[in-house]
PDB file of C-alpha atoms in Angstrom:
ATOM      1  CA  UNK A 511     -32.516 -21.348 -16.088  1.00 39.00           C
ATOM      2  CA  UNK A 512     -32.141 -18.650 -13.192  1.00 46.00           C
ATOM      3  CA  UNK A 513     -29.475 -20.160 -12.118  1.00 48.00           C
ATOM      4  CA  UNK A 514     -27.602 -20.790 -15.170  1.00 45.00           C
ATOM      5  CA  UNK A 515     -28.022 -17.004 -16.419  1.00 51.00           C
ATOM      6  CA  UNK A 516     -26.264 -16.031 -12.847  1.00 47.00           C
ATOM      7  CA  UNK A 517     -23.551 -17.961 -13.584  1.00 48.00           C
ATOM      8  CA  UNK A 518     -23.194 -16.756 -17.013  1.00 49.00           C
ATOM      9  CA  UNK A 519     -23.440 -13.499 -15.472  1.00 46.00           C
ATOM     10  CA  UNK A 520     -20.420 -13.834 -12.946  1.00 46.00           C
ATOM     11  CA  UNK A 521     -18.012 -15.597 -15.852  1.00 48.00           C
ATOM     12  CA  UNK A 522     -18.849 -12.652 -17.987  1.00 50.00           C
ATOM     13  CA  UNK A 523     -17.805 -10.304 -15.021  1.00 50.00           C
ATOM     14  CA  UNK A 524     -14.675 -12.083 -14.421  1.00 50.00           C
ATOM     15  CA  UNK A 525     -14.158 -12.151 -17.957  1.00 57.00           C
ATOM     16  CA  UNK A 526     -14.633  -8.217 -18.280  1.00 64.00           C
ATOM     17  CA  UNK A 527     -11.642  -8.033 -15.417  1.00 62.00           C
ATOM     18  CA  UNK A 528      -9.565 -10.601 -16.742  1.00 62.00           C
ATOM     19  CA  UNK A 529      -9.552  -8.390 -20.073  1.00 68.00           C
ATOM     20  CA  UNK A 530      -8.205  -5.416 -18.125  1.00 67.00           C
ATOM     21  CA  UNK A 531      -4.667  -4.385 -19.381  1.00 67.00           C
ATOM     22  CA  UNK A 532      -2.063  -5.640 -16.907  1.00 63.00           C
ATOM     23  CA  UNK A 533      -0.753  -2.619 -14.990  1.00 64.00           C
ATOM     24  CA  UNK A 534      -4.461  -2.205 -14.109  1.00 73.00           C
ATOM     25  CA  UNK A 535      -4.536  -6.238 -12.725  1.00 70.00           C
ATOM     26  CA  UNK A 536      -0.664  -5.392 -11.288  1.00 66.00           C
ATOM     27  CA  UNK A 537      -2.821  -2.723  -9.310  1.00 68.00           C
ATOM     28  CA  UNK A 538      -5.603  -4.731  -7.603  1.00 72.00           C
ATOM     29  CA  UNK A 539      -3.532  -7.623  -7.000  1.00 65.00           C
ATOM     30  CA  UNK A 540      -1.073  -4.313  -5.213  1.00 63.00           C
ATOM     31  CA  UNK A 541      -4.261  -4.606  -2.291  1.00 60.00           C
ATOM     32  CA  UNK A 542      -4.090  -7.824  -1.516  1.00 66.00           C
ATOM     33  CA  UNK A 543      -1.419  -9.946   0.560  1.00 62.00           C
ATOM     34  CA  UNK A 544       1.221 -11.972  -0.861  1.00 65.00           C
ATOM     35  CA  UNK A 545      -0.760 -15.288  -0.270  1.00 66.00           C
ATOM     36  CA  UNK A 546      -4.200 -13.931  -1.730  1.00 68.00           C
ATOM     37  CA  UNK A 547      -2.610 -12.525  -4.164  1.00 64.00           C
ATOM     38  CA  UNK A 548      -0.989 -16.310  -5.759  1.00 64.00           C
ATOM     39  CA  UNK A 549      -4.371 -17.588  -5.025  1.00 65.00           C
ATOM     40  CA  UNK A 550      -5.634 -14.946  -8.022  1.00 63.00           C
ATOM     41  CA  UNK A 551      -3.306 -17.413 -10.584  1.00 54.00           C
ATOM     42  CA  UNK A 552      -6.058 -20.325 -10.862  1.00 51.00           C
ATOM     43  CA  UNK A 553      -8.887 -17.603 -11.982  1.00 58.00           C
ATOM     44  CA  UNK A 554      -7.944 -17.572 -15.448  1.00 55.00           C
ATOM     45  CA  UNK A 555      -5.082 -17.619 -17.684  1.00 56.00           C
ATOM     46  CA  UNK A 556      -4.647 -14.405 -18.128  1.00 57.00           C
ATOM     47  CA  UNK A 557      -4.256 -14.030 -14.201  1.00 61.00           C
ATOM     48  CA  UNK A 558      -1.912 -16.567 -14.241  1.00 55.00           C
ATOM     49  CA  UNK A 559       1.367 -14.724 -14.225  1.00 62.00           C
ATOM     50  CA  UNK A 560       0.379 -11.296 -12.596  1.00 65.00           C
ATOM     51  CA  UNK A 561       1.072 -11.999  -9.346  1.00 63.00           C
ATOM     52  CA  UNK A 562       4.716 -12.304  -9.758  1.00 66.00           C
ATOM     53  CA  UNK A 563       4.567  -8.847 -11.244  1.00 69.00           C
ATOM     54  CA  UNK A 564       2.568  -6.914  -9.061  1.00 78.00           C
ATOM     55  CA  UNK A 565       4.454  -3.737  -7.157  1.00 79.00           C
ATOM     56  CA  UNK A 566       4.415  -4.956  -3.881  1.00 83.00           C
ATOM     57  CA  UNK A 567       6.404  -7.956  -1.993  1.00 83.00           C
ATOM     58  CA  UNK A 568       5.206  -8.957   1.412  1.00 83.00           C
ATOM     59  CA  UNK A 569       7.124 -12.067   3.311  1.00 82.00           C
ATOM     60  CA  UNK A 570       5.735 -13.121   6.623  1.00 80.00           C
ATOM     61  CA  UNK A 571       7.791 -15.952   8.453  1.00 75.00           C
ATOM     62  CA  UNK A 572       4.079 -17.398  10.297  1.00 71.00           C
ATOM     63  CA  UNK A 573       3.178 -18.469   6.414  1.00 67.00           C
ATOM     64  CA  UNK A 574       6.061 -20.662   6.061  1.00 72.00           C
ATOM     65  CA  UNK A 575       5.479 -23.000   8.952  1.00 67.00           C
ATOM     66  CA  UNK A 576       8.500 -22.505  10.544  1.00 67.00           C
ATOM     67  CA  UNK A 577      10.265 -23.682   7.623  1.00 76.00           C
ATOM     68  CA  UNK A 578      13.207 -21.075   7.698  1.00 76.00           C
ATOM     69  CA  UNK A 579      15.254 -22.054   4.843  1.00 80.00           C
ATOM     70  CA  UNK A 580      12.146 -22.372   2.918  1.00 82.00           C
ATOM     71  CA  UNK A 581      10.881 -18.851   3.273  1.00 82.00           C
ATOM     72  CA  UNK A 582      14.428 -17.430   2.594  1.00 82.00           C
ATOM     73  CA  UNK A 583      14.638 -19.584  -0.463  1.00 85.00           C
ATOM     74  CA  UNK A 584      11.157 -17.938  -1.851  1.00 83.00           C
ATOM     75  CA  UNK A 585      12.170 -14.387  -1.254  1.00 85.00           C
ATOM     76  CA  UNK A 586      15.928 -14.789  -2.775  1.00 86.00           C
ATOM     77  CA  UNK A 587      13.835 -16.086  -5.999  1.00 86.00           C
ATOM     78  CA  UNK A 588      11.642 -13.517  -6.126  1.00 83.00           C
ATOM     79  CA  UNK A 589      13.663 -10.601  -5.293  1.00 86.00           C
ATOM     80  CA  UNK A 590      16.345 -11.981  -8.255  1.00 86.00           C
ATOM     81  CA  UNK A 591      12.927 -12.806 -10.395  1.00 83.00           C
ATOM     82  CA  UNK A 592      12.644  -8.734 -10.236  1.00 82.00           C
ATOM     83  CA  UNK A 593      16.063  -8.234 -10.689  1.00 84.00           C
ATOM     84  CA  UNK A 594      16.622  -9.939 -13.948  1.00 84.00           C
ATOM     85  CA  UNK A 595      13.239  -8.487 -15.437  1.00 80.00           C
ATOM     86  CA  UNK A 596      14.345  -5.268 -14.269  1.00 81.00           C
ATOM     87  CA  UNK A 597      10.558  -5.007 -13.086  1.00 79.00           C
ATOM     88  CA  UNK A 598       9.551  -2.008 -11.054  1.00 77.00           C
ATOM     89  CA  UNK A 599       9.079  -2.343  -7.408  1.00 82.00           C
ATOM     90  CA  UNK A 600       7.269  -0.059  -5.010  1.00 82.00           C
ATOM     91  CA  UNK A 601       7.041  -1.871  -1.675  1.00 85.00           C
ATOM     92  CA  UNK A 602       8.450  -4.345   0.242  1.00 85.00           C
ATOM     93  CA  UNK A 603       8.124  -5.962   3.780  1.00 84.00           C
ATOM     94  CA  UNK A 604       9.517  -8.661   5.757  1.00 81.00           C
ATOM     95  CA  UNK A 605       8.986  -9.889   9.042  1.00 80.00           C
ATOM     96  CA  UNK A 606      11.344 -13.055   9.981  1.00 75.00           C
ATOM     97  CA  UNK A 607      13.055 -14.397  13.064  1.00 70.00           C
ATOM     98  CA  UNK A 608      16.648 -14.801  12.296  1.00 64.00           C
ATOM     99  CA  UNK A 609      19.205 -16.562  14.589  1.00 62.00           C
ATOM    100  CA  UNK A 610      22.450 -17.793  12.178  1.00 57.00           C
ATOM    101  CA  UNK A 611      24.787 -16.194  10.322  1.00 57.00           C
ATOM    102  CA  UNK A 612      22.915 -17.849   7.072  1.00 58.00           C
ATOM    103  CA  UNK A 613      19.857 -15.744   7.586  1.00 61.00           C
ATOM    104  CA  UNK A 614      21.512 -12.725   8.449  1.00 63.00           C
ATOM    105  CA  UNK A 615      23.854 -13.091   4.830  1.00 69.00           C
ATOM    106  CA  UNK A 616      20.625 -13.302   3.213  1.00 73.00           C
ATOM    107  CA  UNK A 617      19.866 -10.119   4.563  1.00 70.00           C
ATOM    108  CA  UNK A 618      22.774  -8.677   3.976  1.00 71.00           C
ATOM    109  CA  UNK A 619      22.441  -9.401  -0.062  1.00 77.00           C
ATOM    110  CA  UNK A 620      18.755  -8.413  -0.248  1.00 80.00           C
ATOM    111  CA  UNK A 621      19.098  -4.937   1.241  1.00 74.00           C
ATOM    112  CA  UNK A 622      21.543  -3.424  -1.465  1.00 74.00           C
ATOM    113  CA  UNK A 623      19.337  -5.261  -4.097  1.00 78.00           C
ATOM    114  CA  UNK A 624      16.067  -2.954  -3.215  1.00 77.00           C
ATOM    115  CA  UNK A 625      17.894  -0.150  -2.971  1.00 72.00           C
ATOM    116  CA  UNK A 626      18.552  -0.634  -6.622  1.00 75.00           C
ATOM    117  CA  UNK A 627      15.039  -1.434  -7.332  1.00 78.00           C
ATOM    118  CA  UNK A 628      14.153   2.489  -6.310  1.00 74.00           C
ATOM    119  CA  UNK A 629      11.484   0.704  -3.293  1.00 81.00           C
ATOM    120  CA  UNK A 630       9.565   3.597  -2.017  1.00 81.00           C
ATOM    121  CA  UNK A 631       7.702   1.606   1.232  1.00 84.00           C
ATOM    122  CA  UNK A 632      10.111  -0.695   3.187  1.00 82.00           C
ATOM    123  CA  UNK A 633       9.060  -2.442   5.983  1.00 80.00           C
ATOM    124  CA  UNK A 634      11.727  -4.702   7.942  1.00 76.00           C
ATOM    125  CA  UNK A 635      10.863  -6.041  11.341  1.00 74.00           C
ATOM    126  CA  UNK A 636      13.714  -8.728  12.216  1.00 68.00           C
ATOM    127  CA  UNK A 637      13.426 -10.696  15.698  1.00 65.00           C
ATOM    128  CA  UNK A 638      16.955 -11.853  17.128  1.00 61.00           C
ATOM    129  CA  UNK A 639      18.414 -12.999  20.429  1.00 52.00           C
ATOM    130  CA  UNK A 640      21.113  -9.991  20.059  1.00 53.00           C
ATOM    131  CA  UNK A 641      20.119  -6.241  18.435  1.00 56.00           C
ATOM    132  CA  UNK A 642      22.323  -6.396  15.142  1.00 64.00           C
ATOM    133  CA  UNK A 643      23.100  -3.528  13.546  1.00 67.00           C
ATOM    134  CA  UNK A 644      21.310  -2.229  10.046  1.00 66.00           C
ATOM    135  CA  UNK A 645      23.408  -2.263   6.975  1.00 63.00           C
ATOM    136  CA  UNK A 646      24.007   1.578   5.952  1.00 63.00           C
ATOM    137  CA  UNK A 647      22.749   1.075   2.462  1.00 62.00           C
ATOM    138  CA  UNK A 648      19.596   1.440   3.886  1.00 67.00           C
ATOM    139  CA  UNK A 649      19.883   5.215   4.546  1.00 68.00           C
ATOM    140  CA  UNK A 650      21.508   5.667   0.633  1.00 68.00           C
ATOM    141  CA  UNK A 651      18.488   4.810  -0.839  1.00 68.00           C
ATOM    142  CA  UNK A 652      16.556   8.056  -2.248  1.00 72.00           C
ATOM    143  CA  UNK A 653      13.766   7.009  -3.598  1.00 74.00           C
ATOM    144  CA  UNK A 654      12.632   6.094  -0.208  1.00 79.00           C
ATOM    145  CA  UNK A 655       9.293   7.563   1.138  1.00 85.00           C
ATOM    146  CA  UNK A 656       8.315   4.883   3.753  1.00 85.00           C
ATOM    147  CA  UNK A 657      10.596   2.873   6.514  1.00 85.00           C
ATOM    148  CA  UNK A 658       9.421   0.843   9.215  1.00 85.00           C
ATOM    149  CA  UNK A 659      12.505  -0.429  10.917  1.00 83.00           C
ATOM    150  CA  UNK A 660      11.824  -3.127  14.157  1.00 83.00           C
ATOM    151  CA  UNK A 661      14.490  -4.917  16.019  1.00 79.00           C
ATOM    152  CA  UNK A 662      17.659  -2.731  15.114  1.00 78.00           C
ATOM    153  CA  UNK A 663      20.846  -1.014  16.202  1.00 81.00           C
ATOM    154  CA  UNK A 664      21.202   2.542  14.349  1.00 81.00           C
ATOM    155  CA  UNK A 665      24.457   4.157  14.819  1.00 80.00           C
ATOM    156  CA  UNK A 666      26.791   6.183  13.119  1.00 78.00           C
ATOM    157  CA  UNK A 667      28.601   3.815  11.260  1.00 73.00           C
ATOM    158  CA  UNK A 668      24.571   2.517   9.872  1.00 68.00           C
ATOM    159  CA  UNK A 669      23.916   5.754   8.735  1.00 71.00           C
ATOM    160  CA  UNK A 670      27.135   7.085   7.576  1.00 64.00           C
ATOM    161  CA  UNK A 671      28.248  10.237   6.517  1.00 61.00           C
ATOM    162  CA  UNK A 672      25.436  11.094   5.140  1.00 60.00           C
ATOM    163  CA  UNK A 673      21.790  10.472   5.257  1.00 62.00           C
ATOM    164  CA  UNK A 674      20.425  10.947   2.189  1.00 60.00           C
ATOM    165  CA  UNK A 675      16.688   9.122   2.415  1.00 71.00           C
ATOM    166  CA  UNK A 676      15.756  13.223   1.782  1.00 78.00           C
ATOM    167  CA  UNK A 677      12.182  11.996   0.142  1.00 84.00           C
ATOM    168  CA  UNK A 678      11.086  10.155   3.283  1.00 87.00           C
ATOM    169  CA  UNK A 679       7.658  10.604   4.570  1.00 92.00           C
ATOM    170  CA  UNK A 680       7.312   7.704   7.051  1.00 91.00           C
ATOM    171  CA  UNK A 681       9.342   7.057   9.533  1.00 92.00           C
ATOM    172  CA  UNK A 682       8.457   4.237  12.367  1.00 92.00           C
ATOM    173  CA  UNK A 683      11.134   2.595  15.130  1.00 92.00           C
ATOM    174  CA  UNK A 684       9.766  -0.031  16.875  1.00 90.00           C
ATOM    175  CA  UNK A 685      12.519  -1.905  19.564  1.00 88.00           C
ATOM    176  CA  UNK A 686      15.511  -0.116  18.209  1.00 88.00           C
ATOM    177  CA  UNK A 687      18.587   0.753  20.049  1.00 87.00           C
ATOM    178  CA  UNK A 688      19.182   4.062  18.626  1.00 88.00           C
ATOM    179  CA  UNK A 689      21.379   7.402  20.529  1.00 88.00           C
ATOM    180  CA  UNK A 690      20.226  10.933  19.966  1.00 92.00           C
ATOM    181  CA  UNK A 691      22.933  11.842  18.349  1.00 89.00           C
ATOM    182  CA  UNK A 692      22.216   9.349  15.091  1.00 88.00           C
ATOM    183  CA  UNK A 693      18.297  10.270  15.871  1.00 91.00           C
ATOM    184  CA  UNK A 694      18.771  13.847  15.523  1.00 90.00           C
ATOM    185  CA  UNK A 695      20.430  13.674  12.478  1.00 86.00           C
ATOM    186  CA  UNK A 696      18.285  11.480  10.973  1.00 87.00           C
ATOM    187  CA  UNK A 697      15.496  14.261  11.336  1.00 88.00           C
ATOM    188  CA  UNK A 698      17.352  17.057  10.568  1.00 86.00           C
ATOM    189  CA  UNK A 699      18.610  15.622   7.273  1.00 84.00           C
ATOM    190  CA  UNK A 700      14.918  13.955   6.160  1.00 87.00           C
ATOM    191  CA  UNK A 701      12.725  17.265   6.209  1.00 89.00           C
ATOM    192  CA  UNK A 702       9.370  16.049   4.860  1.00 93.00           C
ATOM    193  CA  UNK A 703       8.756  13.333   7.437  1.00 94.00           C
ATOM    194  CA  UNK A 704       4.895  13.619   8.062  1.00 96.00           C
ATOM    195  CA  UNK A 705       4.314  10.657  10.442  1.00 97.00           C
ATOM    196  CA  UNK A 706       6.686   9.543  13.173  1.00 97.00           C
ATOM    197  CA  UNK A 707       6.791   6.691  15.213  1.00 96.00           C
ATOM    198  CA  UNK A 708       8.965   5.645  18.085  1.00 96.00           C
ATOM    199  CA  UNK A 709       7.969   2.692  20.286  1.00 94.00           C
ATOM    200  CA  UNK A 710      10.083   1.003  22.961  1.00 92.00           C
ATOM    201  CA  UNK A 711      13.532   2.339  21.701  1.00 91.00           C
ATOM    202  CA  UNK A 712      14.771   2.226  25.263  1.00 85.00           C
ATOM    203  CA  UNK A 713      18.411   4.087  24.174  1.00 89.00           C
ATOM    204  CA  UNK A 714      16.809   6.961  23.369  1.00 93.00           C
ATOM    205  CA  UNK A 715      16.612  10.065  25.703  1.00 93.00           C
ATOM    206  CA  UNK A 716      16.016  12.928  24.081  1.00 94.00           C
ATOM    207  CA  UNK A 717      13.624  14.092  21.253  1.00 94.00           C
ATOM    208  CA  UNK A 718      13.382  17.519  19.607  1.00 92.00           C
ATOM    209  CA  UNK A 719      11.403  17.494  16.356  1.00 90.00           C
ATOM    210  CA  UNK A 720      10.557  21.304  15.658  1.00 87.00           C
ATOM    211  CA  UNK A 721      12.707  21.232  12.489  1.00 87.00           C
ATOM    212  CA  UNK A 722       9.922  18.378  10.963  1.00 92.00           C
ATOM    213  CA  UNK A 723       7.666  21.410   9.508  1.00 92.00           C
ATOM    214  CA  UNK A 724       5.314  18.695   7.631  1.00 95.00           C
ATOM    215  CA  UNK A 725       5.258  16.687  10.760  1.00 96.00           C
ATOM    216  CA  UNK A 726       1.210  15.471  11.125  1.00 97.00           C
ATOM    217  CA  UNK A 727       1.162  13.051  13.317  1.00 97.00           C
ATOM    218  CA  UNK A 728       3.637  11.966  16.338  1.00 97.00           C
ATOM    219  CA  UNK A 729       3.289   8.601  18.492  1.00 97.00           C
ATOM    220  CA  UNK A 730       6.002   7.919  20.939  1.00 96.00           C
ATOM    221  CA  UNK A 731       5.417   5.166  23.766  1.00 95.00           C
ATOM    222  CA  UNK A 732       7.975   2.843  26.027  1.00 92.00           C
ATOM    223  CA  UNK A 733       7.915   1.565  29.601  1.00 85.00           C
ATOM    224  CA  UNK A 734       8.322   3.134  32.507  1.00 84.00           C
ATOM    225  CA  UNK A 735      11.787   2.896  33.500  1.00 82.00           C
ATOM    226  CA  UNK A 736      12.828   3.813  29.970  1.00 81.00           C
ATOM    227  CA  UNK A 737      11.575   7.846  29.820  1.00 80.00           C
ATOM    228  CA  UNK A 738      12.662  10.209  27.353  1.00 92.00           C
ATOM    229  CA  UNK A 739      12.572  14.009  27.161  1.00 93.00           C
ATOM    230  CA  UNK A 740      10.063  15.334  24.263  1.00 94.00           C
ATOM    231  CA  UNK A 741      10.470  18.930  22.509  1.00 92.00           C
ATOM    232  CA  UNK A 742       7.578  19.690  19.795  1.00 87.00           C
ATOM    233  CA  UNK A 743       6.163  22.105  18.510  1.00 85.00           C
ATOM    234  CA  UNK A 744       5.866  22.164  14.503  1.00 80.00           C
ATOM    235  CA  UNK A 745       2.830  24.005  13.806  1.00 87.00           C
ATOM    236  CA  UNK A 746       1.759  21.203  11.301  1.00 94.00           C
ATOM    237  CA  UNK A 747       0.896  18.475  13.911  1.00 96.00           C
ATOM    238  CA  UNK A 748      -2.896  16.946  14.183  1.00 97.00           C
ATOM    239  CA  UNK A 749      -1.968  14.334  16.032  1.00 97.00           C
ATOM    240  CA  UNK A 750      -0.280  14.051  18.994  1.00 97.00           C
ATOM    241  CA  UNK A 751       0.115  10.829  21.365  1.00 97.00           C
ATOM    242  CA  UNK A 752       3.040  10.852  23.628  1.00 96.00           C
ATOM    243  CA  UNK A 753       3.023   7.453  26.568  1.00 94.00           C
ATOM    244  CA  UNK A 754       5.708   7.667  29.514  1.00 93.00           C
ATOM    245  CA  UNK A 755       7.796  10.609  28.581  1.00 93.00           C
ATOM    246  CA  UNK A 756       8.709  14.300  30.058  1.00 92.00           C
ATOM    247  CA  UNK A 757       7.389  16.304  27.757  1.00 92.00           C
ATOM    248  CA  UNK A 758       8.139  20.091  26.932  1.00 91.00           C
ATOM    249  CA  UNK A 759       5.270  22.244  25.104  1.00 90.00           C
ATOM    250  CA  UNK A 760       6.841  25.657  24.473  1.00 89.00           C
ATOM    251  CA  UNK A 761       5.467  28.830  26.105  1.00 89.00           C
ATOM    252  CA  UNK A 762       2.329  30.139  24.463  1.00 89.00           C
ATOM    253  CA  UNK A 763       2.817  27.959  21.257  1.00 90.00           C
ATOM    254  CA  UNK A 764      -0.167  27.646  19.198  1.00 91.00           C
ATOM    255  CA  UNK A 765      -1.235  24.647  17.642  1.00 93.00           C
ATOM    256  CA  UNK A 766      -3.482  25.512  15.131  1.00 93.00           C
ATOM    257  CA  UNK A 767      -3.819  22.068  13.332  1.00 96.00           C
ATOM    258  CA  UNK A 768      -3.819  19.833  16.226  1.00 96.00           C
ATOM    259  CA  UNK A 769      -7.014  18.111  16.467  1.00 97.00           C
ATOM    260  CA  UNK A 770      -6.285  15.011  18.984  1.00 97.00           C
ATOM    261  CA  UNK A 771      -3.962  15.015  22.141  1.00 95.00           C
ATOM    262  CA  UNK A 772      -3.450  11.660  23.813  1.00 95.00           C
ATOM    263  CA  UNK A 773      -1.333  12.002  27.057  1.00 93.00           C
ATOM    264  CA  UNK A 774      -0.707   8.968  28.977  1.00 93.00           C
ATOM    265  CA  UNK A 775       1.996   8.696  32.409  1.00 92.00           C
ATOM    266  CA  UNK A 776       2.997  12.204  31.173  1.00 91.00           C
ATOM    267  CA  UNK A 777       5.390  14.130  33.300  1.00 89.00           C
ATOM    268  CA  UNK A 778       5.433  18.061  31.602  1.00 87.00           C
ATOM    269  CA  UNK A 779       8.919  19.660  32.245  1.00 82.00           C
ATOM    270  CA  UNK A 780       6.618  23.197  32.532  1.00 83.00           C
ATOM    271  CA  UNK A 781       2.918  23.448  33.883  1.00 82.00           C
ATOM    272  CA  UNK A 782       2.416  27.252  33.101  1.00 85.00           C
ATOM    273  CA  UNK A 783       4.254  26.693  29.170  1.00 87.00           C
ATOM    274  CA  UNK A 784       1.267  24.007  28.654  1.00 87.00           C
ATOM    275  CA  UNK A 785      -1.300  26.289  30.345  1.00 86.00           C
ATOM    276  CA  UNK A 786      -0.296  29.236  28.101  1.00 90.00           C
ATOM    277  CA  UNK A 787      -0.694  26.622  24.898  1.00 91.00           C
ATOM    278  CA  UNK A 788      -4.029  27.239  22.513  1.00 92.00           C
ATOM    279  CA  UNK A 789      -5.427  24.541  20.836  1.00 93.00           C
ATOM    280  CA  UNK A 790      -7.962  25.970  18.771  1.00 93.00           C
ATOM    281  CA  UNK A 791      -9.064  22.912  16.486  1.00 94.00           C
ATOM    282  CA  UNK A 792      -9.447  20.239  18.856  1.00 94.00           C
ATOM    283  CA  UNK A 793     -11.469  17.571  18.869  1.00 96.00           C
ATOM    284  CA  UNK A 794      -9.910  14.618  21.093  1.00 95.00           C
ATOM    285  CA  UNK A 795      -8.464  15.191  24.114  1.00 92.00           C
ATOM    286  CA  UNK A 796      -7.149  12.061  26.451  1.00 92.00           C
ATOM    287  CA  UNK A 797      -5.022  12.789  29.707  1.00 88.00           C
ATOM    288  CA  UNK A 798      -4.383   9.615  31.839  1.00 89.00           C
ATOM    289  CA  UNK A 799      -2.369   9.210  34.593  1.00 86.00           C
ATOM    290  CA  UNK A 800      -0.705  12.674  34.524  1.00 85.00           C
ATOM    291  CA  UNK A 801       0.376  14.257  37.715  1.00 75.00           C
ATOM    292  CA  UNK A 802      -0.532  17.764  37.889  1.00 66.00           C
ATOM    293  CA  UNK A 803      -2.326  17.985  35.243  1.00 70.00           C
ATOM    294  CA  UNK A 804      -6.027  17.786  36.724  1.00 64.00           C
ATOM    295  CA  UNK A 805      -6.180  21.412  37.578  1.00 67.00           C
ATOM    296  CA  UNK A 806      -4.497  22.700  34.136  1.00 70.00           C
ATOM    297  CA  UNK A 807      -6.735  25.278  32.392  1.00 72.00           C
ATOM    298  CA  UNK A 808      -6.450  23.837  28.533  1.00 73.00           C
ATOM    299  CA  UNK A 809      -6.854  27.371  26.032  1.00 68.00           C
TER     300      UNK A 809
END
């Protein structure tokens, strides 16, 4: 009887959720991954459908088995599946090895089709023999708060004219051939980035980011033989984590906010501009493998 008044008790729970209005199931099913998420369709009837509306779209190659043209088949269907509902959609991510012209077409046609969709989070890490460059329409997308771009070439032909991704928030390169030129002017014309992350963009040579006022957090990393030369100083920064680089603090800045400072194979343009630093709120402080910086008096 126990046991049969638990059972009642977990269908009437699942029940309760199952009578939840839709946005509200769109929502939890907007937590889970792609695959978990079209497991949810065998819980009831009424959870049947909901995965295919949920806000989110997340495509991982690994899933598929290798099975290339299988994977691109499932995204083109539900990318048009959005399309022709005209269903709202928030975030999207892909991860997928391409090596044909085939794939890379697919691409091509998918990219324009979320900028339509006004996607907010876009994640696209592409793996290819050769860099390829990133179609502009990328950049033209305003509604976009979120990009995490892997396996790239930016230049000024992919960002055009104009960049006009003004809303953006999030900004990570990962393995991206990318020249300051087309770097600075991504920053200086997407004011309200708050996180930044560059990792192994071995083109890259020079960084200045004291124009990001709502810069938080900054992570920048590559190898050894690939350095670049770091400027910062917004005043906004609480995070700060800076691998194989010269880096230049300016003379008696004050970072107020900062509460972690990670330096790792550091080289600092200017011992005595760092000495004359304060750093009044932190907490973590992590110096490895930095000449000449053993004997630097931290304020």
């Amino acid at each position: 009887m126990k046991k049969a008044n638990r059972e009642d008790a977990g269908s009437n729970s699942m029940d309760m959720i199952s009578e939840l209005p839709k946005h509200i199931l769109q929502r939890i099913l907007y937590f889970l991954s792609q695959k978990e998420a079209v497991r949810t369709s065998v819980l009831s009837k009424s959870w049947g459908n909901i995965w295919c509306t949920r806000p989110n779209l997340d495509f991982l190659f690994n899933n598929f088995r290798d099975n290339k043209q299988e994977f691109l088949n499932t995204v083109e269907k539900n990318l048009q599946r959005y399309c022709d509902q005209r269903m709202c959609l928030e975030e999207f991510s892909l991860r997928i090895i391409l090596d044909n012209h085939e794939s890379v077409s697919f691409l091509e046609k998918w990219i324009p089709t979320l900028k339509n969709m006004g996607v907010k989070k876009f994640r696209l890490s592409i793996y290819w023999k050769y860099s390829r460059q990133l179609p502009s329409v990328v950049f033209e997308a305003e509604s976009l708060q979120d990009l995490h771009m892997e396996g790239f070439t930016l230049d000024q032909t992919t960002i055009g004219r104009n960049v006009l991704s003004k809303h953006l928030k999030r900004l990570l390169l990962v393995k991206v051939e990318i020249e300051d030129g087309v770097f600075q002017k991504i920053i200086s014309s997407c004011p309200l980035i708050e996180i930044l992350l560059v990792k192994s963009c071995k083109t890259l040579r020079n960084i200045k980011v004291n124009n990001l006022l709502r810069l938080r957090k900054f992570h920048f990393s590559s190898r050894p033989d690939e350095k670049c030369s770091i400027e910062i100083h917004p005043a906004s920064l609480e995070t700060i984590n800076i691998g194989h680089a010269d880096v230049l603090f300016p003379k008696g800045a004050e970072f107020q906010n900062l509460k972690s400072l990670c330096l790792n194979h550091v080289m600092l343009t200017s011992f005595d501009n760092f000495s004359s630093c304060k750093f009044p709120s932190l907490v973590n402080l992590s110096i490895s493998h930095c000449d000449g910086l053993y004997d630097t008096k931290i304020n």
